[in-house]
Amino acid sequence: MDALQQGFLDADQAMLHDDSLKDELAGTTAVVIIIKDNALYCEVSLHVSHSLLMSSDRMKPRSGDWVVMIDFLQETTNGEQFHPTEIRTSISPSSAVELNTTSALANYATEGNVGDSRAVASVNGSVNVLSLDHKPSNEIEIKRIQAAGGWVEYNRVNGNLALSRALGDFVFKKNEKKKAEEQIVTAFPDVEIRKITYDWEFVIMACDGIWDVMTNEEVVEFVRMRLGTGMDPEDICEDLMTRCLAPDCQMGGLGCDNMTVVLICFLHGKPYEELVSKCNTTGNGDSPFAKY
């Protein structure tokens, strides 16, 4: 847990010392899930809208985002040498991965997040929320913001920023008397550790462009229904974003935000068809979310 928290802070510092990022009047949320035994490292929305899924040894580190991510992964594996391979990247903000593990009962999922990106699991069709949205109106956030010299007005940090933890947004991190985790806006994450059982079906990781439009229950039902028809997971991600997209963004509002989605399916050593069969419980049209 400590390593994951330090990894977020180190990634934030790397951005601060990047000439192309340090003066940006903007930031980003992030949600990370690490399943160590199966070497799945998943990152959402770190500086640019792409997803990064990796599991073995062929990727050569490059500059910019890749260096930040490799440093982050080295930190979160307690200093162990990390050799990512079989990397799959996508400039498209949606992606999917099937995690085929035969030892899920021995695995623990570690999740960390800053901001209002969110991770939600489907466990036997029930919603299991893995992250906490960091909003300025939360009591813990208000105390830290005020202690660092800031204030909350109209549910915004200093009347400006709508979330209270983020990578970047360095204009809110200039109190030299405070540690990184004590700044008005901090990159210090909340971390959740969950044991993965055979009841785990999938995890959805997405930014607020999704969660502002649909509830946790609606998203899980939306995904589960489509998995039950045998739809390709990546197509489900695209479908979900289309569902959340406003028909007309000229006026702004819900459905006009940027969207990033990652769907992680747990196969537990069995064919994808087994997951399809398990999720095929809404094919009779009786679901209250059938319209989605």
Backbone as numpy.savetxt, mean C-alpha at the origin, in Angstrom:
# Nx Ny Nz CAx CAy CAz Cx Cy Cz
10.02 -5.29 13.13 9.19 -4.09 13.13 10.05 -2.83 13.13
11.09 -2.82 13.98 11.98 -1.66 14.05 12.66 -1.41 12.71
13.05 -2.50 12.05 13.74 -2.36 10.76 12.81 -1.77 9.71
11.55 -2.18 9.71 10.60 -1.65 8.75 10.35 -0.16 9.00
10.22 0.21 10.26 10.02 1.63 10.58 11.23 2.45 10.17
12.43 1.93 10.44 13.64 2.65 10.06 13.77 2.73 8.54
13.30 1.69 7.86 13.34 1.69 6.40 12.54 2.84 5.80
11.37 3.12 6.37 10.58 4.25 5.90 11.32 5.57 6.12
11.90 5.73 7.31 12.62 6.97 7.62 13.83 7.13 6.71
14.53 6.04 6.43 15.70 6.11 5.56 15.30 6.44 4.12
14.17 5.88 3.67 13.68 6.20 2.33 13.34 7.68 2.24
12.76 8.22 3.29 12.42 9.64 3.33 13.68 10.50 3.26
14.72 10.10 4.00 15.98 10.84 3.97 16.64 10.76 2.60
16.53 9.60 1.96 17.10 9.46 0.62 16.41 10.41 -0.36
15.11 10.57 -0.20 14.39 11.52 -1.05 14.82 12.95 -0.76
15.05 13.26 0.53 15.47 14.61 0.92 16.81 14.98 0.30
17.69 14.01 0.16 19.03 14.28 -0.38 19.11 14.05 -1.89
17.98 13.75 -2.51 17.92 13.62 -3.97 17.62 15.00 -4.55
18.53 15.50 -5.39 18.38 16.86 -5.92 17.07 17.06 -6.67
16.54 15.98 -7.24 15.31 16.11 -8.01 14.06 16.08 -7.13
14.23 15.76 -5.84 13.07 15.60 -4.97 13.04 16.55 -3.77
14.21 16.98 -3.30 14.28 17.67 -2.01 13.50 18.98 -1.98
13.35 19.64 -3.13 12.65 20.92 -3.15 11.21 20.80 -3.63
10.76 19.57 -3.84 9.38 19.36 -4.29 8.40 19.75 -3.18
7.40 20.51 -3.52 6.36 20.88 -2.56 5.24 19.84 -2.61
5.63 18.60 -2.42 4.68 17.50 -2.52 5.25 16.29 -1.80
4.42 15.29 -1.63 4.85 14.05 -1.00 4.06 12.89 -1.54
4.22 11.74 -0.91 3.49 10.56 -1.35 3.18 9.67 -0.16
2.08 8.96 -0.25 1.78 7.94 0.74 2.45 6.64 0.32
2.51 5.69 1.22 3.11 4.40 0.89 2.54 3.32 1.78
2.34 2.15 1.21 1.97 0.97 2.00 2.84 -0.18 1.51
3.45 -0.90 2.42 4.40 -1.96 2.10 3.98 -3.24 2.81
3.99 -4.35 2.10 3.77 -5.65 2.71 4.98 -6.53 2.43
5.52 -7.13 3.46 6.66 -8.04 3.32 6.25 -9.41 3.85
6.38 -10.43 3.01 6.17 -11.81 3.45 7.52 -12.49 3.29
8.28 -12.50 4.33 9.71 -12.80 4.24 10.01 -14.21 3.77
9.31 -15.21 4.31 9.64 -16.59 3.95 9.46 -16.87 2.47
8.54 -16.16 1.82 8.29 -16.36 0.41 8.88 -15.26 -0.45
9.65 -14.39 0.18 10.39 -13.34 -0.53 9.53 -12.49 -1.43
8.35 -12.13 -1.00 7.50 -11.21 -1.74 7.62 -9.84 -1.11
8.13 -8.88 -1.87 8.26 -7.51 -1.39 7.40 -6.64 -2.29
6.45 -5.96 -1.72 5.50 -5.20 -2.53 5.45 -3.76 -2.06
5.65 -2.81 -2.98 5.66 -1.39 -2.63 4.68 -0.66 -3.53
3.94 0.25 -2.97 2.97 1.03 -3.72 3.27 2.51 -3.61
3.34 3.18 -4.76 3.35 4.65 -4.79 4.52 5.26 -4.04
5.75 4.85 -4.34 6.92 5.52 -3.78 7.48 6.46 -4.85
7.14 7.72 -4.75 7.55 8.81 -5.64 6.82 8.80 -6.97
6.69 7.65 -7.64 5.95 7.60 -8.90 4.91 6.51 -8.80
3.94 6.55 -9.70 2.87 5.55 -9.66 3.31 4.30 -10.41
3.99 3.44 -9.72 4.27 2.13 -10.29 4.23 1.12 -9.17
4.17 -0.14 -9.56 4.20 -1.18 -8.54 5.45 -2.01 -8.74
5.98 -2.55 -7.67 7.23 -3.28 -7.71 7.03 -4.62 -7.01
7.11 -5.69 -7.78 6.93 -7.02 -7.23 8.19 -7.82 -7.54
8.80 -8.42 -6.53 10.04 -9.12 -6.79 10.15 -10.37 -5.94
10.91 -11.35 -6.44 11.02 -12.59 -5.69 12.36 -13.29 -5.78
13.33 -12.85 -6.58 14.58 -13.58 -6.58 15.84 -12.81 -6.93
16.65 -13.07 -8.07 18.06 -12.60 -8.18 18.54 -11.94 -9.47
17.75 -11.34 -10.32 18.28 -10.85 -11.57 18.33 -9.33 -11.69
17.71 -8.63 -10.78 17.64 -7.18 -10.92 18.94 -6.52 -10.49
19.43 -5.65 -11.34 20.61 -4.86 -11.00 20.15 -3.48 -10.53
20.58 -3.05 -9.36 20.15 -1.75 -8.85 20.51 -0.62 -9.80
19.62 0.33 -9.93 19.86 1.51 -10.74 19.66 2.75 -9.88
19.78 3.89 -10.51 19.67 5.14 -9.76 18.22 5.46 -9.43
18.03 6.55 -8.69 16.69 7.05 -8.44 15.88 6.14 -7.55
14.65 5.85 -7.99 13.70 5.08 -7.19 14.24 3.72 -6.82
14.96 3.07 -7.76 15.45 1.72 -7.50 16.44 1.70 -6.34
17.33 2.68 -6.30 18.30 2.73 -5.21 17.59 2.94 -3.88
16.60 3.83 -3.86 15.83 4.04 -2.64 15.16 2.75 -2.21
14.56 2.02 -3.16 13.85 0.80 -2.81 14.81 -0.29 -2.34
15.96 -0.44 -3.00 16.91 -1.47 -2.57 17.41 -1.16 -1.17
17.73 0.12 -0.90 18.15 0.51 0.44 17.06 0.21 1.46
15.82 0.48 1.08 14.70 0.22 1.97 14.60 -1.26 2.29
14.72 -2.11 1.27 14.59 -3.55 1.49 15.76 -4.09 2.29
16.97 -3.56 2.07 18.11 -3.98 2.87 17.85 -3.66 4.34
17.29 -2.48 4.60 17.03 -2.07 5.98 15.98 -2.94 6.62
14.92 -3.27 5.88 13.81 -4.02 6.46 14.10 -5.50 6.60
15.23 -5.97 6.07 15.61 -7.36 6.29 16.74 -7.45 7.30
16.80 -6.45 8.19 17.75 -6.46 9.31 19.20 -6.56 8.86
19.52 -5.88 7.76 20.90 -5.84 7.30 21.33 -7.03 6.48
20.46 -8.01 6.29 20.82 -9.16 5.47 20.98 -8.71 4.02
21.90 -9.34 3.31 22.10 -8.98 1.91 20.86 -9.36 1.12
20.32 -8.41 0.38 19.10 -8.66 -0.38 19.45 -8.74 -1.85
19.07 -9.83 -2.49 19.34 -10.03 -3.91 18.02 -10.20 -4.65
17.36 -9.09 -5.03 16.09 -9.23 -5.72 16.27 -9.79 -7.12
15.36 -10.65 -7.53 15.42 -11.18 -8.87 14.02 -11.29 -9.43
13.91 -11.71 -10.64 12.61 -11.85 -11.29 11.72 -10.67 -10.98
12.21 -9.50 -11.34 11.44 -8.30 -11.03 10.42 -8.04 -12.12
9.26 -7.62 -11.69 8.22 -7.25 -12.63 7.80 -5.84 -12.28
7.91 -4.92 -13.22 7.48 -3.55 -12.95 6.42 -3.16 -13.96
5.65 -2.17 -13.60 4.57 -1.74 -14.47 4.37 -0.25 -14.32
4.47 0.48 -15.43 4.17 1.90 -15.39 2.67 2.09 -15.21
1.90 1.09 -15.64 0.47 1.10 -15.34 0.30 1.02 -13.83
-0.62 1.82 -13.27 -0.77 1.84 -11.82 -1.54 0.66 -11.26
-1.69 -0.41 -12.03 -2.35 -1.60 -11.49 -1.47 -2.80 -11.74
-1.47 -3.73 -10.83 -0.70 -4.94 -11.03 -1.22 -6.02 -10.10
-0.83 -7.26 -10.40 -1.31 -8.39 -9.60 -0.22 -9.43 -9.50
-0.23 -10.18 -8.42 0.74 -11.26 -8.24 0.05 -12.40 -7.53
0.39 -13.62 -7.96 -0.12 -14.80 -7.29 0.99 -15.38 -6.44
0.77 -15.48 -5.14 1.76 -16.00 -4.21 1.47 -17.46 -3.97
2.31 -18.34 -4.53 2.06 -19.78 -4.47 2.91 -20.38 -3.37
2.40 -20.40 -2.16 3.15 -20.92 -1.03 2.53 -22.19 -0.50
3.37 -23.12 -0.12 2.88 -24.37 0.48 3.07 -24.35 1.98
3.58 -23.24 2.50 3.86 -23.19 3.93 3.24 -21.96 4.57
2.04 -21.62 4.13 1.41 -20.38 4.59 1.18 -20.38 6.10
0.96 -21.54 6.69 0.66 -21.58 8.12 1.85 -21.13 8.95
3.03 -21.15 8.37 4.23 -20.76 9.12 4.62 -19.32 8.84
3.83 -18.62 8.03 4.21 -17.30 7.58 3.51 -16.19 8.35
4.22 -15.07 8.44 3.63 -13.87 9.02 3.75 -12.75 8.00
2.69 -11.98 7.85 2.71 -10.81 6.97 2.99 -9.58 7.82
3.98 -8.80 7.41 4.32 -7.56 8.10 3.93 -6.41 7.20
3.15 -5.47 7.72 2.65 -4.36 6.92 3.01 -3.05 7.59
3.47 -2.09 6.78 3.74 -0.75 7.28 3.14 0.27 6.34
2.67 1.39 6.88 2.11 2.40 5.99 2.27 3.80 6.57
2.33 4.77 5.68 2.23 6.18 6.04 1.20 6.80 5.10
0.35 7.66 5.66 -0.65 8.34 4.85 -1.95 7.57 4.77
-2.65 7.72 3.64 -3.96 7.10 3.50 -4.04 6.07 2.39
-2.88 5.54 1.95 -2.92 4.30 1.18 -3.30 3.20 2.16
-3.91 2.14 1.67 -4.48 1.15 2.59 -4.30 -0.26 2.05
-4.16 -1.21 2.98 -4.11 -2.63 2.64 -5.24 -3.35 3.36
-5.99 -4.15 2.62 -7.13 -4.88 3.16 -7.07 -6.31 2.67
-7.27 -7.27 3.57 -7.24 -8.69 3.21 -8.64 -9.27 3.20
-8.83 -10.28 2.36 -10.04 -11.10 2.39 -9.68 -12.42 3.05
-10.28 -12.70 4.19 -10.03 -13.93 4.93 -11.35 -14.69 5.01
-11.46 -15.72 4.18 -12.74 -16.44 4.05 -13.88 -15.50 3.71
-13.59 -14.49 2.90 -14.61 -13.55 2.48 -14.86 -12.41 3.44
-14.25 -12.44 4.61 -14.41 -11.37 5.59 -13.29 -10.34 5.44
-13.60 -9.10 5.75 -12.63 -8.01 5.62 -11.69 -7.98 6.82
-10.39 -7.92 6.54 -9.37 -7.79 7.58 -8.51 -6.59 7.21
-8.72 -5.47 7.92 -8.00 -4.24 7.60 -6.59 -4.31 8.17
-5.59 -4.08 7.32 -4.19 -4.24 7.71 -3.49 -2.92 8.00
-4.13 -1.80 7.73 -3.45 -0.52 7.91 -4.41 0.53 8.46
-3.82 1.60 8.98 -4.57 2.71 9.56 -4.34 3.97 8.75
-5.41 4.61 8.31 -5.28 5.87 7.59 -4.79 6.96 8.55
-3.79 7.71 8.11 -3.23 8.77 8.95 -3.87 10.11 8.58
-4.90 10.46 9.29 -5.61 11.72 9.06 -5.29 12.72 10.17
-5.18 14.01 9.85 -4.85 15.02 10.87 -5.85 15.09 12.01
-7.06 14.60 11.81 -8.08 14.67 12.85 -7.93 13.60 13.92
-7.05 12.60 13.69 -6.82 11.56 14.70 -6.13 12.17 15.92
-6.54 11.76 17.10 -6.03 12.37 18.34 -4.51 12.24 18.46
-3.97 11.06 18.15 -2.52 10.86 18.24 -1.79 11.78 17.28
-2.35 11.95 16.10 -1.72 12.81 15.09 -1.77 14.27 15.53
-2.89 14.70 16.07 -3.03 16.09 16.53 -1.98 16.41 17.59
-1.77 15.51 18.54 -0.80 15.75 19.61 0.61 15.94 19.03
1.00 15.09 18.09 2.34 15.21 17.51 2.46 16.49 16.70
1.45 16.80 15.91 1.47 18.01 15.08 1.63 19.26 15.93
0.85 19.35 16.99 0.90 20.53 17.87 2.22 20.60 18.63
2.73 19.46 19.07 4.00 19.44 19.80 5.16 19.90 18.93
5.03 19.72 17.62 6.09 20.11 16.69 5.91 21.54 16.18
4.86 22.22 16.66 4.66 23.61 16.26 3.63 23.82 15.18
2.91 22.77 14.82 1.89 22.90 13.79 0.50 22.99 14.37
-0.48 22.98 13.51 -1.87 23.03 13.96 -2.75 22.30 12.94
-3.96 22.01 13.36 -4.92 21.35 12.48 -6.12 22.27 12.29
-6.42 22.58 11.05 -7.54 23.45 10.72 -8.30 22.86 9.55
-9.61 22.74 9.69 -10.45 22.12 8.67 -9.96 20.72 8.32
-9.52 19.99 9.36 -9.02 18.62 9.20 -7.79 18.54 8.29
-7.02 19.62 8.25 -5.80 19.64 7.43 -4.63 20.15 8.27
-3.45 19.60 8.00 -2.24 20.04 8.69 -1.92 21.47 8.28
-1.84 22.37 9.26 -1.61 23.79 9.00 -2.61 24.35 7.97
-3.80 23.77 7.97 -4.83 24.20 7.03 -4.55 23.84 5.59
-3.57 22.95 5.37 -3.11 22.67 4.00 -3.19 21.19 3.63
-2.41 20.36 4.33 -2.23 18.97 3.94 -3.30 18.08 4.56
-3.91 17.22 3.74 -5.05 16.41 4.20 -4.64 15.12 4.88
-3.35 14.84 4.98 -2.88 13.66 5.72 -1.69 14.05 6.57
-1.44 13.26 7.60 -0.47 13.68 8.62 0.83 12.87 8.62
0.92 11.86 7.75 2.17 11.12 7.60 2.40 10.90 6.11
3.64 11.06 5.68 3.94 10.93 4.26 5.44 10.89 4.04
5.84 10.35 2.92 7.20 10.51 2.42 7.24 11.83 1.67
8.30 12.59 1.85 8.36 13.90 1.22 7.66 14.95 2.07
7.04 15.93 1.40 6.39 17.05 2.10 7.35 17.66 3.13
8.57 17.94 2.69 9.64 18.35 3.61 9.42 19.73 4.23
8.51 20.51 3.69 8.21 21.81 4.28 7.63 21.65 5.69
7.08 20.46 5.98 6.52 20.19 7.31 7.50 19.43 8.21
8.76 19.33 7.79 9.73 18.53 8.54 10.98 19.34 8.85
10.80 20.58 9.29 11.93 21.48 9.47 12.20 21.87 10.92
11.56 21.19 11.86 11.80 21.48 13.27 13.07 20.77 13.71
14.16 21.53 13.86 15.46 20.95 14.18 15.54 20.39 15.60
14.57 20.72 16.43 14.56 20.21 17.81 13.81 18.88 17.93
13.23 18.43 16.85 12.43 17.22 16.88 13.07 16.12 16.02
12.88 14.88 16.47 13.34 13.73 15.70 12.45 13.57 14.46
12.89 12.72 13.55 12.14 12.51 12.31 10.72 12.04 12.59
10.57 11.17 13.60 9.24 10.64 13.90 8.37 11.62 14.69
8.94 12.78 15.07 8.20 13.77 15.87 7.85 15.02 15.08
8.16 15.04 13.79 7.89 16.21 12.97 6.39 16.41 12.75
6.03 17.61 12.30 4.62 17.91 12.02 4.03 16.84 11.11
4.72 16.56 10.04 4.39 15.42 9.16 5.57 14.47 9.21
5.33 13.21 9.45 6.42 12.25 9.60 6.26 11.08 8.63
7.39 10.47 8.30 7.37 9.25 7.48 7.39 8.00 8.34
7.29 8.17 9.65 7.32 7.03 10.57 6.02 6.24 10.41
6.11 4.94 10.09 4.91 4.17 9.78 4.31 3.46 10.98
3.04 3.13 10.86 2.44 2.13 11.72 2.75 0.77 11.11
3.01 -0.22 11.95 3.36 -1.55 11.46 2.41 -2.58 12.06
1.88 -3.45 11.22 1.02 -4.54 11.65 1.66 -5.86 11.26
1.60 -6.85 12.15 2.11 -8.19 11.86 0.95 -9.17 11.98
0.68 -9.91 10.92 -0.42 -10.87 10.92 0.07 -12.24 10.46
-0.45 -13.27 11.11 -0.15 -14.63 10.69 -1.04 -15.01 9.51
-0.44 -15.55 8.47 -1.19 -15.97 7.29 -1.63 -17.41 7.47
-2.92 -17.65 7.33 -3.47 -19.01 7.40 -4.04 -19.37 6.03
-4.51 -20.60 5.91 -5.09 -21.04 4.64 -6.41 -20.34 4.34
-6.95 -19.61 5.31 -8.18 -18.87 5.08 -7.94 -17.58 4.30
-6.67 -17.14 4.23 -6.35 -15.91 3.51 -6.51 -16.14 2.01
-7.31 -15.30 1.36 -7.58 -15.43 -0.08 -6.79 -14.42 -0.91
-6.84 -13.17 -0.50 -6.12 -12.14 -1.25 -5.97 -10.89 -0.39
-5.06 -10.02 -0.84 -4.87 -8.70 -0.22 -4.96 -7.66 -1.32
-5.69 -6.60 -1.05 -5.76 -5.45 -1.96 -4.98 -4.30 -1.33
-4.03 -3.76 -2.08 -3.30 -2.56 -1.67 -3.66 -1.45 -2.65
-4.09 -0.31 -2.14 -4.51 0.76 -3.03 -4.38 2.11 -2.35
-4.34 3.16 -3.16 -4.28 4.51 -2.61 -5.69 5.05 -2.42
-5.79 6.28 -1.92 -7.11 6.80 -1.55 -8.01 7.08 -2.74
-7.46 7.06 -3.95 -8.30 7.20 -5.13 -9.32 6.09 -5.24
-9.02 4.95 -4.63 -9.95 3.82 -4.56 -10.81 3.92 -3.31
-10.16 4.09 -2.17 -10.87 4.01 -0.88 -11.80 5.18 -0.63
-11.60 6.30 -1.30 -12.53 7.42 -1.16 -13.85 7.16 -1.89
-13.82 6.22 -2.82 -15.01 5.93 -3.63 -15.76 4.70 -3.13
-15.01 3.68 -2.71 -15.63 2.43 -2.26 -15.16 2.08 -0.85
-16.01 1.41 -0.09 -15.66 0.98 1.25 -14.80 -0.28 1.19
-14.19 -0.63 2.33 -13.41 -1.87 2.39 -14.26 -3.06 1.97
-15.49 -3.14 2.49 -16.37 -4.26 2.20 -16.74 -4.32 0.72
-16.98 -3.16 0.12 -17.33 -3.13 -1.30 -16.17 -3.59 -2.17
-14.95 -3.16 -1.83 -13.78 -3.55 -2.62 -13.53 -5.05 -2.51
-13.59 -5.60 -1.30 -13.37 -7.03 -1.13 -14.42 -7.83 -1.88
-15.67 -7.42 -1.79 -16.74 -8.12 -2.50 -16.57 -8.00 -4.01
-16.18 -6.82 -4.48 -15.95 -6.57 -5.89 -14.88 -7.52 -6.43
-13.76 -7.61 -5.72 -12.66 -8.47 -6.15 -13.03 -9.94 -6.05
-13.65 -10.31 -4.96 -13.97 -11.73 -4.71 -14.95 -12.25 -5.76
-15.94 -11.44 -6.12 -16.90 -11.85 -7.14 -16.21 -12.14 -8.46
-15.25 -11.31 -8.83 -14.57 -11.48 -10.11 -13.57 -12.63 -10.06
-12.92 -12.81 -8.93 -12.07 -14.00 -8.79 -12.92 -15.26 -8.95
-14.14 -15.22 -8.44 -15.03 -16.37 -8.52 -15.45 -16.72 -9.93
-15.30 -15.79 -10.86 -15.61 -16.07 -12.27 -14.38 -16.51 -13.05
-13.21 -16.50 -12.39 -11.99 -16.89 -13.07 -11.29 -15.76 -13.79
-11.72 -14.52 -13.55 -11.10 -13.38 -14.21 -9.64 -13.25 -13.80
-8.80 -12.82 -14.73 -7.38 -12.61 -14.45 -7.22 -11.51 -13.39
-6.37 -11.73 -12.38 -6.22 -10.73 -11.31 -5.85 -9.34 -11.80
-5.00 -9.26 -12.82 -4.63 -7.93 -13.30 -5.81 -7.23 -13.96
-6.66 -8.01 -14.64 -7.87 -7.42 -15.22 -8.82 -6.94 -14.13
-8.82 -7.64 -13.00 -9.66 -7.21 -11.88 -9.20 -5.84 -11.37
-7.88 -5.65 -11.30 -7.35 -4.34 -10.88 -7.82 -3.24 -11.82
-7.74 -3.49 -13.13 -8.19 -2.50 -14.10 -9.69 -2.25 -13.95
-10.44 -3.32 -13.74 -11.89 -3.21 -13.55 -12.23 -2.35 -12.33
-11.47 -2.55 -11.26 -11.71 -1.80 -10.03 -11.47 -0.31 -10.24
-10.40 0.02 -10.94 -10.12 1.44 -11.18 -11.18 2.06 -12.08
-11.64 1.29 -13.08 -12.70 1.79 -13.95 -13.97 2.04 -13.16
-14.27 1.12 -12.23 -15.46 1.28 -11.39 -15.38 2.57 -10.55
-14.17 2.92 -10.10 -13.99 4.10 -9.23 -13.84 5.40 -10.02
-13.62 5.30 -11.31 -13.37 6.48 -12.13 -14.66 7.25 -12.38
-14.63 8.55 -12.14 -15.80 9.39 -12.38 -16.06 9.49 -13.88
-17.32 9.54 -14.31 -17.63 9.66 -15.74 -17.16 10.99 -16.32
-17.05 12.00 -15.47 -16.61 13.32 -15.92 -15.80 13.96 -14.80
-14.52 14.21 -15.07 -13.64 14.76 -14.03 -13.47 16.28 -14.15
-14.25 16.92 -15.01 -14.10 18.36 -15.19 -14.41 19.13 -13.92
-15.33 18.60 -13.12 -15.75 19.31 -11.91 -14.99 18.85 -10.67
-14.11 17.86 -10.81 -13.37 17.35 -9.66 -14.25 16.48 -8.79
-13.76 16.17 -7.58 -14.55 15.35 -6.67 -14.15 13.89 -6.72
-15.02 13.02 -6.16 -14.72 11.60 -6.08 -14.56 11.00 -7.47
-13.60 10.09 -7.58 -13.36 9.42 -8.85 -12.46 10.18 -9.79
-11.90 11.30 -9.32 -11.02 12.11 -10.17 -9.58 12.10 -9.68
-9.30 11.35 -8.63 -7.96 11.28 -8.06 -7.13 10.25 -8.83
-5.80 10.29 -8.65 -4.96 9.24 -9.20 -5.26 7.92 -8.47
-5.03 6.80 -9.14 -5.37 5.50 -8.57 -4.23 4.51 -8.79
-3.89 3.78 -7.73 -2.89 2.72 -7.79 -3.46 1.51 -7.06
-3.38 0.34 -7.69 -3.94 -0.88 -7.11 -2.98 -2.04 -7.29
-2.80 -2.83 -6.25 -2.07 -4.10 -6.34 -2.94 -5.17 -5.70
-3.13 -6.28 -6.39 -3.89 -7.42 -5.88 -2.94 -8.59 -5.68
-2.87 -9.11 -4.46 -2.02 -10.26 -4.14 -2.93 -11.44 -3.83
-2.83 -12.50 -4.63 -3.65 -13.69 -4.43 -2.83 -14.78 -3.75
-3.40 -15.41 -2.73 -2.73 -16.50 -2.02 -3.24 -17.83 -2.55
-2.35 -18.60 -3.17 -2.75 -19.89 -3.74 -2.47 -21.05 -2.81
-1.58 -20.88 -1.85 -1.29 -21.92 -0.86 -0.90 -23.25 -1.50
-0.10 -23.16 -2.57 0.41 -24.38 -3.20 -0.58 -25.09 -4.10
-1.73 -24.48 -4.33 -2.76 -25.11 -5.15 -2.96 -24.33 -6.45
-3.65 -24.91 -7.44 -3.90 -24.19 -8.69 -4.78 -22.96 -8.46
-4.67 -22.01 -9.37 -5.49 -20.80 -9.29 -6.98 -21.15 -9.27
-7.32 -22.25 -9.96 -8.72 -22.67 -10.04 -9.31 -22.98 -8.66
-8.45 -23.38 -7.71 -8.93 -23.64 -6.35 -9.41 -22.35 -5.69
-8.65 -21.27 -5.91 -9.07 -19.97 -5.37 -10.35 -19.51 -6.05
-10.44 -19.73 -7.37 -11.65 -19.37 -8.11 -12.86 -20.07 -7.52
-12.71 -21.37 -7.28 -13.82 -22.16 -6.73 -14.22 -21.66 -5.34
-13.22 -21.32 -4.53 -13.51 -20.85 -3.17 -14.25 -19.52 -3.18
-13.90 -18.67 -4.13 -14.53 -17.34 -4.19 -15.85 -17.35 -4.94
-16.17 -18.47 -5.56 -17.38 -18.56 -6.37 -18.60 -18.79 -5.49
-18.87 -17.82 -4.64 -20.01 -17.94 -3.71 -21.06 -16.87 -3.98
-20.85 -16.08 -5.04 -21.79 -14.99 -5.33 -22.31 -15.08 -6.75
-22.17 -16.25 -7.36 -22.58 -16.39 -8.76 -24.07 -16.41 -8.97
-24.87 -16.51 -7.91 -26.32 -16.56 -8.08 -26.95 -15.18 -8.16
-26.11 -14.13 -8.05 -26.63 -12.77 -8.20 -27.29 -12.23 -6.95
-27.24 -12.98 -5.85 -27.91 -12.55 -4.64 -27.08 -11.56 -3.82
-25.83 -11.35 -4.19 -24.98 -10.47 -3.41 -25.51 -9.04 -3.43
-25.45 -8.35 -2.30 -25.89 -6.95 -2.29 -25.01 -6.06 -3.13
-23.82 -6.57 -3.53 -22.91 -5.77 -4.34 -22.89 -6.25 -5.79
-23.89 -7.06 -6.19 -23.91 -7.63 -7.54 -23.86 -6.54 -8.61
-24.38 -5.36 -8.30 -24.40 -4.27 -9.28 -23.00 -3.80 -9.63
-22.00 -4.11 -8.77 -20.64 -3.68 -9.04 -19.95 -4.61 -10.01
